[in-house]
Coordinates of C-alpha atoms in Angstrom, one line a residue:
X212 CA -4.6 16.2 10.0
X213 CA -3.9 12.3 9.6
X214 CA -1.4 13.1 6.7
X215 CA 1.1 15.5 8.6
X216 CA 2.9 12.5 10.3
X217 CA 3.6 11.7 6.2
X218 CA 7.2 10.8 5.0
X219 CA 8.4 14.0 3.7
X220 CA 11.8 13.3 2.0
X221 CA 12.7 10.9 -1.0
X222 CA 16.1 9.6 0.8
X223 CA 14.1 5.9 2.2
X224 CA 15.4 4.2 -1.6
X225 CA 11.7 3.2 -2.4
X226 CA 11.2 5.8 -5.2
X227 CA 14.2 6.0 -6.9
X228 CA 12.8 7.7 -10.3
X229 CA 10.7 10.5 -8.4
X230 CA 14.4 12.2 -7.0
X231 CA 13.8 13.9 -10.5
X232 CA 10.5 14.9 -10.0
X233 CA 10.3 17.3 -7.4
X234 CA 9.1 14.7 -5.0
X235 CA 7.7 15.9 -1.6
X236 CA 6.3 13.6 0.1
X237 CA 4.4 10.1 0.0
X238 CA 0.5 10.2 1.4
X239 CA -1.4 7.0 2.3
X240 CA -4.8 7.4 3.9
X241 CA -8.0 5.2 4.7
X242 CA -10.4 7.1 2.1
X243 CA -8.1 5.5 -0.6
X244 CA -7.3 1.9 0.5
X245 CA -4.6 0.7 -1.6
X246 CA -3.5 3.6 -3.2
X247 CA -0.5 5.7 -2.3
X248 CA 0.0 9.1 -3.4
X249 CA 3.5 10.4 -4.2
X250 CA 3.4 14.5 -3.9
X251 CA 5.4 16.8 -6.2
X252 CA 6.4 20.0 -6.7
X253 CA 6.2 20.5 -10.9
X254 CA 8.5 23.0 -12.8
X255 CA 6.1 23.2 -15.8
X256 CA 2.4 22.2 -15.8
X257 CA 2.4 22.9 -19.9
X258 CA 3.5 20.3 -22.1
X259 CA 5.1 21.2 -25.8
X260 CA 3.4 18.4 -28.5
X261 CA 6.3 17.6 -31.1
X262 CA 6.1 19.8 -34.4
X263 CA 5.4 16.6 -36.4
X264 CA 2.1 16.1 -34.2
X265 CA -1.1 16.1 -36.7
X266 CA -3.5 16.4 -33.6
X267 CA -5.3 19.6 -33.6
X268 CA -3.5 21.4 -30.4
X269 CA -0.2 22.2 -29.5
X270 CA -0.3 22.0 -25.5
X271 CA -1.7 19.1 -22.8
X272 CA -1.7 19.5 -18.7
X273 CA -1.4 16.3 -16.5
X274 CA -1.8 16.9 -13.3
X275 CA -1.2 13.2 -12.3
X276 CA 0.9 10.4 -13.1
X277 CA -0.5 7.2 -13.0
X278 CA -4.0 6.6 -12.5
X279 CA -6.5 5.0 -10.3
X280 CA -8.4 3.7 -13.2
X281 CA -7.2 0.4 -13.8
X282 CA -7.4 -0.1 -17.4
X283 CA -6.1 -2.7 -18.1
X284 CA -5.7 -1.7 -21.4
X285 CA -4.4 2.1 -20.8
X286 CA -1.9 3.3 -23.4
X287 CA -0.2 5.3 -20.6
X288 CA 1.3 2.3 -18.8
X289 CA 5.1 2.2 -20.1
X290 CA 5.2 6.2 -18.5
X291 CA 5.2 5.2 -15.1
X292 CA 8.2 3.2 -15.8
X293 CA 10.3 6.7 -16.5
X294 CA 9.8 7.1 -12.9
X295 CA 11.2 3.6 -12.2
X296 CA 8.0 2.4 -11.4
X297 CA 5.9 -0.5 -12.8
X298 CA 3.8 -0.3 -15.5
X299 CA 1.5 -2.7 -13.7
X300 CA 0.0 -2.6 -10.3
X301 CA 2.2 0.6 -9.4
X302 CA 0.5 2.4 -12.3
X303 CA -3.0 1.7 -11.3
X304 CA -1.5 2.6 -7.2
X305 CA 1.3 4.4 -7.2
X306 CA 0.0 7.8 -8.0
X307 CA 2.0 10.8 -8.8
X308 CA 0.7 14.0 -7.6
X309 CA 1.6 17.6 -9.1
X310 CA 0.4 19.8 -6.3
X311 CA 1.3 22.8 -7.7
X312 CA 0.6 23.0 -10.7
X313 CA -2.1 25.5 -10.5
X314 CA 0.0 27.6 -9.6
X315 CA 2.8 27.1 -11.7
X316 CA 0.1 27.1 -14.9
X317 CA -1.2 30.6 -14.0
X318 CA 2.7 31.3 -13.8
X319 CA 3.2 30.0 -17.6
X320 CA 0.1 31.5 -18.9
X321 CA 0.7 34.9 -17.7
X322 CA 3.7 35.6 -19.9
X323 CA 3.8 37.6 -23.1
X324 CA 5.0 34.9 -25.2
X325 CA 1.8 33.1 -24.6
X326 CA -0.5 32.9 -27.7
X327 CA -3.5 31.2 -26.4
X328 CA -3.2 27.9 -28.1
X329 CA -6.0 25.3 -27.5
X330 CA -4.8 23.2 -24.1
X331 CA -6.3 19.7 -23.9
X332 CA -7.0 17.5 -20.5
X333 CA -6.8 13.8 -20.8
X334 CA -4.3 13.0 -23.1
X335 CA -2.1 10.5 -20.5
X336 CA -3.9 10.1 -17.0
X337 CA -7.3 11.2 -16.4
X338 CA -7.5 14.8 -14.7
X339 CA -10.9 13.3 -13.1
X340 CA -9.4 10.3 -11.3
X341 CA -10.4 9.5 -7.7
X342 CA -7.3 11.6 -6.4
X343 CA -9.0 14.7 -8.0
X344 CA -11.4 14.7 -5.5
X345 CA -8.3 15.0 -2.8
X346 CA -6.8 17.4 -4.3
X347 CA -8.8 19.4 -6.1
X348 CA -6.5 20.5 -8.7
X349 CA -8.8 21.0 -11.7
X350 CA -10.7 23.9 -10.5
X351 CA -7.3 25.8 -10.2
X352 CA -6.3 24.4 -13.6
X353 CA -9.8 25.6 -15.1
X354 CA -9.9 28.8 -13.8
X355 CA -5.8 29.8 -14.9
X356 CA -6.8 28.8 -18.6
X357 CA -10.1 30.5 -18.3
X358 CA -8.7 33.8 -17.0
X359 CA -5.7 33.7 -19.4
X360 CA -7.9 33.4 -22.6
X361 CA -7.1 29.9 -23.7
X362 CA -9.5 27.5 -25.1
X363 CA -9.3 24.1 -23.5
X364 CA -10.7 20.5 -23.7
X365 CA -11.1 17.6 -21.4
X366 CA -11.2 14.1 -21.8
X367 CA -12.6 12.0 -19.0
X368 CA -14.4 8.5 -17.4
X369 CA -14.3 10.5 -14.5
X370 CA -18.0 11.0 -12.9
X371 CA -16.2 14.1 -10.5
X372 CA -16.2 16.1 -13.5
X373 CA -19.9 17.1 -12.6
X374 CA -18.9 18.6 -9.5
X375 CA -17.4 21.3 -11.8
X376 CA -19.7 22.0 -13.8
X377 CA -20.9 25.3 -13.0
X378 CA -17.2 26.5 -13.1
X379 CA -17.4 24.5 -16.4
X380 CA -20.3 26.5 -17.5
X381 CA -18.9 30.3 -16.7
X382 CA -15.2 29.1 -18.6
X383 CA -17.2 28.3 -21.5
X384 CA -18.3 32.3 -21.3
X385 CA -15.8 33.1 -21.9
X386 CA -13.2 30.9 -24.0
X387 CA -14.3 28.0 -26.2
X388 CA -14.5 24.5 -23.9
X389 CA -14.8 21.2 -25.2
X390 CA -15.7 18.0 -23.2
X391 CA -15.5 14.2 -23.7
X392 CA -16.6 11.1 -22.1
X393 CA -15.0 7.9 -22.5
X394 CA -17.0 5.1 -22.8
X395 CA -16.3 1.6 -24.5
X396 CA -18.1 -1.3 -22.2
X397 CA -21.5 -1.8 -21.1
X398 CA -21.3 -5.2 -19.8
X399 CA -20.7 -5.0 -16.2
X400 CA -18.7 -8.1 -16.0
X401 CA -16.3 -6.9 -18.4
X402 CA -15.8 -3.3 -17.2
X403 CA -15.3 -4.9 -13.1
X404 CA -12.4 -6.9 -14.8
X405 CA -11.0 -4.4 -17.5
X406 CA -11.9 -1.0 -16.0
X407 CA -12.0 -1.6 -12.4
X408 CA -11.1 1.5 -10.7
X409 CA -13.6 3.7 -13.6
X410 CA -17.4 5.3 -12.5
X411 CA -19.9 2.3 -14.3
X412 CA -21.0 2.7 -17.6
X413 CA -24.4 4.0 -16.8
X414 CA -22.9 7.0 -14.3
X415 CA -20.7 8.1 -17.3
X416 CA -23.8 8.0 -19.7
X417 CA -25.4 9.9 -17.0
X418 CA -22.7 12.7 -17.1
X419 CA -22.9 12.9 -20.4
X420 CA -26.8 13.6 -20.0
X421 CA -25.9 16.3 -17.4
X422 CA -23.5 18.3 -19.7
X423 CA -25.9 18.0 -22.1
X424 CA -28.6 19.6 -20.0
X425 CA -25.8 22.4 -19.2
X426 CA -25.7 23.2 -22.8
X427 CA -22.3 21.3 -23.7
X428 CA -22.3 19.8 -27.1
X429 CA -20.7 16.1 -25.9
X430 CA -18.4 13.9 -27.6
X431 CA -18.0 10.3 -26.8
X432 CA -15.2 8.0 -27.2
X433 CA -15.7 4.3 -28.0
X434 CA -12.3 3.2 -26.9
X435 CA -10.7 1.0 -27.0
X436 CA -13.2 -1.4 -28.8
X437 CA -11.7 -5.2 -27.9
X438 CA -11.4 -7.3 -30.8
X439 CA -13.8 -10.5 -30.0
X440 CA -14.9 -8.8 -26.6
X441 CA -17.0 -5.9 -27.5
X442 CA -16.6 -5.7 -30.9
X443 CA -19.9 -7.6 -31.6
X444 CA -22.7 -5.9 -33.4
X445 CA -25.3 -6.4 -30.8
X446 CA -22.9 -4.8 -28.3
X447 CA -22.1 -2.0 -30.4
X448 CA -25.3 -1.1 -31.2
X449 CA -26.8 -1.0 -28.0
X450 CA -23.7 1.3 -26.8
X451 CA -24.4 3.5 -29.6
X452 CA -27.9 3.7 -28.3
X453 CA -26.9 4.5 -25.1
X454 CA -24.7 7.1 -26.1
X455 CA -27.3 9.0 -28.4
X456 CA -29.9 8.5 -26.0
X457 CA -28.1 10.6 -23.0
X458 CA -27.5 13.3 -25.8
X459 CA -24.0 12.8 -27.1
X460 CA -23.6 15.1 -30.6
X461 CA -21.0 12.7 -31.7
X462 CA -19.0 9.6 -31.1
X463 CA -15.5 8.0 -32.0
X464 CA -14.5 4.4 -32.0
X465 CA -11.6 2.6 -32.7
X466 CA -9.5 -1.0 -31.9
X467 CA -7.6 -1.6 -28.8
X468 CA -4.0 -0.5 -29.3
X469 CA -1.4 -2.5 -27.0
X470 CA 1.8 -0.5 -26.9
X471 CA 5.3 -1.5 -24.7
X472 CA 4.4 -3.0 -21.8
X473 CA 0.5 -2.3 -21.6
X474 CA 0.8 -5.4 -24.1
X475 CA 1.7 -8.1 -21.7
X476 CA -0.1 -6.1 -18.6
X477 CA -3.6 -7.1 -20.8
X478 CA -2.3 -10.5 -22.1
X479 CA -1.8 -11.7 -18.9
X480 CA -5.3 -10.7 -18.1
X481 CA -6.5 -12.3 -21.4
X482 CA -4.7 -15.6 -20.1
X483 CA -6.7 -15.3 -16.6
X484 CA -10.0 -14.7 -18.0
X485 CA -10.2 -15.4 -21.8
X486 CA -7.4 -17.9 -22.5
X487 CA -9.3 -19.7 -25.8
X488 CA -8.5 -15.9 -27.3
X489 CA -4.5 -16.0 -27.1
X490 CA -4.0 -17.4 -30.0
X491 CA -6.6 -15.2 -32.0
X492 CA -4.7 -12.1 -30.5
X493 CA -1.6 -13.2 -31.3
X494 CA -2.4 -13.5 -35.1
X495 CA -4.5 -10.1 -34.8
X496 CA -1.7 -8.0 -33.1
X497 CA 1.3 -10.4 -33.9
X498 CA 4.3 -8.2 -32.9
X499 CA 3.5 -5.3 -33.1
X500 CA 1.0 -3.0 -30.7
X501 CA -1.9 -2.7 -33.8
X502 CA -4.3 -5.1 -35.0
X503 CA -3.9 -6.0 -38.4
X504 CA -5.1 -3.6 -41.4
X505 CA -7.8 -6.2 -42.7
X506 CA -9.3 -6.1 -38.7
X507 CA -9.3 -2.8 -38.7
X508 CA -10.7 -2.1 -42.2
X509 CA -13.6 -4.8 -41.3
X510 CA -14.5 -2.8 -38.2
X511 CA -14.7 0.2 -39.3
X512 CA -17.3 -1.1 -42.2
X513 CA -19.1 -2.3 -38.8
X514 CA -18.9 0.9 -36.7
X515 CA -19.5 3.7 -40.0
X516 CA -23.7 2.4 -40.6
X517 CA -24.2 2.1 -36.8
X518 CA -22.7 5.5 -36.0
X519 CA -24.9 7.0 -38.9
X520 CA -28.2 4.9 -37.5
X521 CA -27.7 6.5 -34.1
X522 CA -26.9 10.2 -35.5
X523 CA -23.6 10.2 -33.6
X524 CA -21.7 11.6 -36.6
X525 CA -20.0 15.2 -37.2
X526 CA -21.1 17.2 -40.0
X527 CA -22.3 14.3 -41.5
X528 CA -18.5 12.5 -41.6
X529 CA -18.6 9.0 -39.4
X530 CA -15.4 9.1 -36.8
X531 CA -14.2 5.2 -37.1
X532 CA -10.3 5.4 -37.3
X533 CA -8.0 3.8 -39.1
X534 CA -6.0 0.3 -37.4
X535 CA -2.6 3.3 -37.1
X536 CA -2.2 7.1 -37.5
X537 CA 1.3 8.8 -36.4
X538 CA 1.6 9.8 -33.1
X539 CA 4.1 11.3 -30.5
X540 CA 5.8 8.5 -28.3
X541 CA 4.5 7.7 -24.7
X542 CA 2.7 11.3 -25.2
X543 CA -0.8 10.9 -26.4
X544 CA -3.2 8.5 -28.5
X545 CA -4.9 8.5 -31.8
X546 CA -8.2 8.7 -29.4
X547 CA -7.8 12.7 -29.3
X548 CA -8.8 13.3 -33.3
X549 CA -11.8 13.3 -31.1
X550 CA -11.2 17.1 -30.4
X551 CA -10.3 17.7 -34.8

């Protein structure tokens, strides 16, 4: 196998912050030009929310760190730096790897003090990246929570997610499942330079059709919507479309939050790309990793009568949140009162 002539120790200086992560070894291969994969050995595959957490589960799984995605906007960025890595380019490249953490949930979830609380998927790095389909860590994951009892929900812009379906399918048998898609650009030149390393917008609107066919009720996250980029009402409205069209039962949408150093990773794109918004961002955001309360109040009066138009509310409540809502640090985003 190409990868057994691998580096298999963590004494060549290059990874200086994976010494405390059960590192392994470091994996580069053709399928995934550009991309190296850091392997570790994880001591706990469950994560503990904070008590003062107001989202609506206790536990998350990540079987990755960093993520192939390239969002350029991803709130995730400044976690990669705990591993002394950049929040940049090494994010989107340098991908952590917990190889056995299949194992090590089926461990955790077999013991008595384990009360079934909901587990959610998708709360840092997607589980559905490109390395997924290396590894091949989700079935494992899917089938420890399914035999365990415990209800579980993924969030994803991962297309590979449909390769699991029919495991998807007999889990939801037997314990409540929940899926999402993430989708917030249509406009193909704008997702090549913002989500470069994502499945297109019409594949993901294509998955959501397929869960739909399997009998999933499908959620859909507008995120982040990009003040002056996609927040038009033309653009909205034909995602909304979209959305409804391929069978979503709901949708969420909210502004583009810019936390630590995700802040100056997008900026510097802006500059590239946009530079006649700088100045307009800085007013919107000005310190601080939120837009301001007036942006986000006029938004949501944009979002509310085009999620009701397209039927993509819940129980009859529109899902546009507010410009801030408390949240553990470097944990999770606002975006998962998706799963309320």
């Amino acid at each position: 196998m190409r990868w057994q002539n691998q580096t298999l120790d963590a004494d060549d200086g290059a990874l200086p912050g994976l010494s405390r992560a059960g590192f392994v070894r470091t994996v580069q291969t053709p399928e995934f030009e550009g991309i190296t994969f850091h392997e570790v050995l994880c001591k706990s595959a469950l994560n503990k929310m904070p008590e003062s957490s107001t989202l609506p589960f206790q536990w998350t799984i990540n079987p990755m760190r960093g993520c192939s995605h390239a969002c350029r906007y991803c709130f995730a960025r400044p976690t990669h730096e705990y591993l002394d890595l950049d929040a940049g380019r090494d994010f989107d490249a340098q991908i952590v790897v917990k190889t056995n953490i299949a194992a090590v949930l089926r461990k955790e979830l077999g013991r008595r003090s384990w009360q079934r609380d909901p587990v959610a998927l998708g709360t840092n790095t997607d589980p559905y990246q490109r390395a997924e389909g290396r590894y091949r860590l989700m079935p494992g994951i899917i089938r420890a929570l399914t035999d365990s009892g415990t209800p579980f929900s993924i969030l994803t812009k991962g297309t590979l997610l449909r390769r699991d379906l029919p495991l998807l399918t007999l889990a939801a048998r037997e314990v409540p499942v929940s899926l999402a898609v993430s989708i917030a650009i249509l406009d193909p030149e704008l997702h090549r330079g913002l989500e470069s390393g994502t499945p297109s917008p019409r594949a993901r609107l294509d998955m959501v059709r397929a869960l739909t066919d399997a009998g999933f009720p499908v959620h859909v996250l507008v995120a982040p919507v990009i003040p002056y980029l996609t927040d038009g009402r033309a653009h909205l409205d034909e995602l909304f479309g979209a959305i409804a069209a391929a069978g979503a039962t709901s949708a969420v949408a909210f502004p583009m939050h810019l936390r630590g150093s995700t802040r100056g990773w997008f900026l510097e794109w802006l500059a590239e790309t946009h530079p006649a918004l700088l100045r307009r961002y800085r007013q919107l955001y000005g310190r601080g990793a939120y837009v301001a309360p007036e942006y986000a109040a006029w938004l949501r009066e944009r979002i509310t009568p085009l999620l009701e138009r397209h039927g993509l509310t819940r129980d009859g409540k529109t899902t546009a949140a507010p410009a801030r809502e408390p949240e553990p640090e470097g944990a999770v985003d606002t975006q998962l009162a998706l799963f309320a």
